[in-house]
Amino acid sequence: MTFTICLGIDISKASFHAAVVLADIGRVTLFSSARQLAAFAGLTPQKHLSGTSVQGKTRLCKVGSVRLRKALYFPALNLIRRCLQIRAFRDRLLAAGETKMQVVGAVMHK
């Protein structure tokens, strides 16, 4: 597994957010897949449907941990702004017709 460092990220804020994420998740071994962890964090998309007449926007499921979503939101915005790989991912999603908030949710999920 390789990791890349995006320049311009404040280490003190990053360590705070990392501590919140690790404290809220607890033991990662409790989750059998990344999908379960994303559901725990409330980062899975939820379609709003009601019969044939109501078809609302897809949004993030709000069932998961609020603290974890808050701890991932601003780092996701920072990555979108400063990391070239994430910016390319954002551009690809926007070109595919996703809204800006759906893109932020996808970066938080990543």
PDB file of C-alpha atoms in Angstrom:
ATOM      1  CA  MET A   1       0.000   0.000   0.000  1.00  0.00           C
ATOM      2  CA  THR A   2       1.371   3.403  -0.929  1.00  0.00           C
ATOM      3  CA  PHE A   3       0.469   6.756   0.544  1.00  0.00           C
ATOM      4  CA  THR A   4       0.951  10.185  -0.951  1.00  0.00           C
ATOM      5  CA  ILE A   5       1.173  13.420   0.967  1.00  0.00           C
ATOM      6  CA  CYS A   6      -0.749  16.426  -0.304  1.00  0.00           C
ATOM      7  CA  LEU A   7       1.073  19.682   0.314  1.00  0.00           C
ATOM      8  CA  GLY A   8      -0.577  22.463   2.256  1.00  0.00           C
ATOM      9  CA  ILE A   9      -2.314  20.389   4.909  1.00  0.00           C
ATOM     10  CA  ASP A  10      -1.905  21.782   8.431  1.00  0.00           C
ATOM     11  CA  ILE A  11      -0.472  18.938  10.523  1.00  0.00           C
ATOM     12  CA  SER A  12      -2.033  20.116  13.799  1.00  0.00           C
ATOM     13  CA  LYS A  13      -5.528  20.135  12.308  1.00  0.00           C
ATOM     14  CA  ALA A  14      -4.902  16.864  10.483  1.00  0.00           C
ATOM     15  CA  SER A  15      -3.798  15.148  13.692  1.00  0.00           C
ATOM     16  CA  PHE A  16      -6.896  16.452  15.500  1.00  0.00           C
ATOM     17  CA  HIS A  17      -9.210  15.104  12.803  1.00  0.00           C
ATOM     18  CA  ALA A  18      -7.313  11.814  12.713  1.00  0.00           C
ATOM     19  CA  ALA A  19      -7.677  11.483  16.495  1.00  0.00           C
ATOM     20  CA  VAL A  20     -11.430  12.104  16.275  1.00  0.00           C
ATOM     21  CA  VAL A  21     -11.789   9.535  13.492  1.00  0.00           C
ATOM     22  CA  LEU A  22      -9.767   6.901  15.353  1.00  0.00           C
ATOM     23  CA  ALA A  23     -11.596   7.549  18.626  1.00  0.00           C
ATOM     24  CA  ASP A  24     -15.001   7.315  16.996  1.00  0.00           C
ATOM     25  CA  ILE A  25     -14.240   4.180  14.972  1.00  0.00           C
ATOM     26  CA  GLY A  26     -12.600   2.287  17.802  1.00  0.00           C
ATOM     27  CA  ARG A  27     -11.324  -1.082  16.609  1.00  0.00           C
ATOM     28  CA  VAL A  28     -11.295  -1.356  12.833  1.00  0.00           C
ATOM     29  CA  THR A  29     -11.437  -5.144  13.135  1.00  0.00           C
ATOM     30  CA  LEU A  30     -15.099  -4.851  14.188  1.00  0.00           C
ATOM     31  CA  PHE A  31     -15.971  -4.043  10.570  1.00  0.00           C
ATOM     32  CA  SER A  32     -15.728  -6.863   8.068  1.00  0.00           C
ATOM     33  CA  SER A  33     -15.612  -4.552   5.042  1.00  0.00           C
ATOM     34  CA  ALA A  34     -15.017  -0.954   4.019  1.00  0.00           C
ATOM     35  CA  ARG A  35     -18.700  -0.747   3.118  1.00  0.00           C
ATOM     36  CA  GLN A  36     -19.685  -1.474   6.743  1.00  0.00           C
ATOM     37  CA  LEU A  37     -17.320   1.227   7.986  1.00  0.00           C
ATOM     38  CA  ALA A  38     -18.766   3.725   5.485  1.00  0.00           C
ATOM     39  CA  ALA A  39     -22.284   2.843   6.655  1.00  0.00           C
ATOM     40  CA  PHE A  40     -21.208   3.326  10.280  1.00  0.00           C
ATOM     41  CA  ALA A  41     -19.916   6.780   9.370  1.00  0.00           C
ATOM     42  CA  GLY A  42     -23.113   7.630   7.495  1.00  0.00           C
ATOM     43  CA  LEU A  43     -21.299   8.101   4.195  1.00  0.00           C
ATOM     44  CA  THR A  44     -23.423   5.813   2.061  1.00  0.00           C
ATOM     45  CA  PRO A  45     -25.752   7.365  -0.519  1.00  0.00           C
ATOM     46  CA  GLN A  46     -29.496   7.164   0.102  1.00  0.00           C
ATOM     47  CA  LYS A  47     -32.075   7.639  -2.642  1.00  0.00           C
ATOM     48  CA  HIS A  48     -35.312   9.391  -1.784  1.00  0.00           C
ATOM     49  CA  LEU A  49     -38.160   7.521  -3.479  1.00  0.00           C
ATOM     50  CA  SER A  50     -41.851   7.293  -2.734  1.00  0.00           C
ATOM     51  CA  GLY A  51     -43.821   5.341  -5.282  1.00  0.00           C
ATOM     52  CA  THR A  52     -43.754   6.623  -8.831  1.00  0.00           C
ATOM     53  CA  SER A  53     -44.436  10.301  -8.198  1.00  0.00           C
ATOM     54  CA  VAL A  54     -41.682  11.335  -5.765  1.00  0.00           C
ATOM     55  CA  GLN A  55     -38.085  10.981  -6.845  1.00  0.00           C
ATOM     56  CA  GLY A  56     -35.867  13.255  -4.794  1.00  0.00           C
ATOM     57  CA  LYS A  57     -32.141  13.825  -4.811  1.00  0.00           C
ATOM     58  CA  THR A  58     -29.655  11.254  -3.632  1.00  0.00           C
ATOM     59  CA  ARG A  59     -28.019  12.382  -0.393  1.00  0.00           C
ATOM     60  CA  LEU A  60     -25.842  11.016   2.387  1.00  0.00           C
ATOM     61  CA  CYS A  61     -27.526   8.700   4.842  1.00  0.00           C
ATOM     62  CA  LYS A  62     -27.743  10.440   8.227  1.00  0.00           C
ATOM     63  CA  VAL A  63     -27.980   7.249  10.285  1.00  0.00           C
ATOM     64  CA  GLY A  64     -24.254   7.024  11.078  1.00  0.00           C
ATOM     65  CA  SER A  65     -21.951   8.884  13.404  1.00  0.00           C
ATOM     66  CA  VAL A  66     -22.336  12.674  13.264  1.00  0.00           C
ATOM     67  CA  ARG A  67     -18.923  13.249  14.869  1.00  0.00           C
ATOM     68  CA  LEU A  68     -17.232  11.087  12.267  1.00  0.00           C
ATOM     69  CA  ARG A  69     -18.916  12.906   9.378  1.00  0.00           C
ATOM     70  CA  LYS A  70     -17.942  16.272  10.872  1.00  0.00           C
ATOM     71  CA  ALA A  71     -14.347  15.108  11.329  1.00  0.00           C
ATOM     72  CA  LEU A  72     -14.154  14.045   7.667  1.00  0.00           C
ATOM     73  CA  TYR A  73     -15.902  17.049   6.072  1.00  0.00           C
ATOM     74  CA  PHE A  74     -13.270  19.799   6.272  1.00  0.00           C
ATOM     75  CA  PRO A  75     -10.326  17.507   5.468  1.00  0.00           C
ATOM     76  CA  ALA A  76     -12.277  16.427   2.366  1.00  0.00           C
ATOM     77  CA  LEU A  77     -12.684  20.071   1.330  1.00  0.00           C
ATOM     78  CA  ASN A  78      -8.983  20.642   1.903  1.00  0.00           C
ATOM     79  CA  LEU A  79      -8.075  17.621  -0.222  1.00  0.00           C
ATOM     80  CA  ILE A  80     -10.357  18.773  -3.031  1.00  0.00           C
ATOM     81  CA  ARG A  81      -8.635  22.144  -2.996  1.00  0.00           C
ATOM     82  CA  ARG A  82      -5.013  21.027  -2.687  1.00  0.00           C
ATOM     83  CA  CYS A  83      -4.509  17.412  -3.838  1.00  0.00           C
ATOM     84  CA  LEU A  84      -4.148  16.887  -7.582  1.00  0.00           C
ATOM     85  CA  GLN A  85      -5.375  13.265  -7.528  1.00  0.00           C
ATOM     86  CA  ILE A  86      -8.531  14.184  -5.598  1.00  0.00           C
ATOM     87  CA  ARG A  87      -9.094  17.208  -7.818  1.00  0.00           C
ATOM     88  CA  ALA A  88      -8.989  14.937 -10.885  1.00  0.00           C
ATOM     89  CA  PHE A  89     -11.441  12.594  -9.126  1.00  0.00           C
ATOM     90  CA  ARG A  90     -13.716  15.595  -8.443  1.00  0.00           C
ATOM     91  CA  ASP A  91     -13.558  16.764 -12.046  1.00  0.00           C
ATOM     92  CA  ARG A  92     -14.459  13.283 -13.273  1.00  0.00           C
ATOM     93  CA  LEU A  93     -17.478  13.097 -10.957  1.00  0.00           C
ATOM     94  CA  LEU A  94     -18.676  16.590 -11.899  1.00  0.00           C
ATOM     95  CA  ALA A  95     -18.379  15.698 -15.586  1.00  0.00           C
ATOM     96  CA  ALA A  96     -20.509  12.608 -14.886  1.00  0.00           C
ATOM     97  CA  GLY A  97     -23.298  14.858 -13.551  1.00  0.00           C
ATOM     98  CA  GLU A  98     -22.810  14.593  -9.782  1.00  0.00           C
ATOM     99  CA  THR A  99     -23.559  17.645  -7.637  1.00  0.00           C
ATOM    100  CA  LYS A 100     -20.826  19.381  -5.654  1.00  0.00           C
ATOM    101  CA  MET A 101     -22.076  18.009  -2.338  1.00  0.00           C
ATOM    102  CA  GLN A 102     -22.191  14.486  -3.771  1.00  0.00           C
ATOM    103  CA  VAL A 103     -18.559  14.950  -4.786  1.00  0.00           C
ATOM    104  CA  VAL A 104     -17.627  16.046  -1.253  1.00  0.00           C
ATOM    105  CA  GLY A 105     -19.428  12.962   0.095  1.00  0.00           C
ATOM    106  CA  ALA A 106     -17.517  10.753  -2.340  1.00  0.00           C
ATOM    107  CA  VAL A 107     -14.203  12.261  -1.201  1.00  0.00           C
ATOM    108  CA  MET A 108     -15.184  11.735   2.449  1.00  0.00           C
ATOM    109  CA  HIS A 109     -16.046   8.130   1.556  1.00  0.00           C
ATOM    110  CA  LYS A 110     -12.678   7.657  -0.152  1.00  0.00           C
TER     111      LYS A 110
END
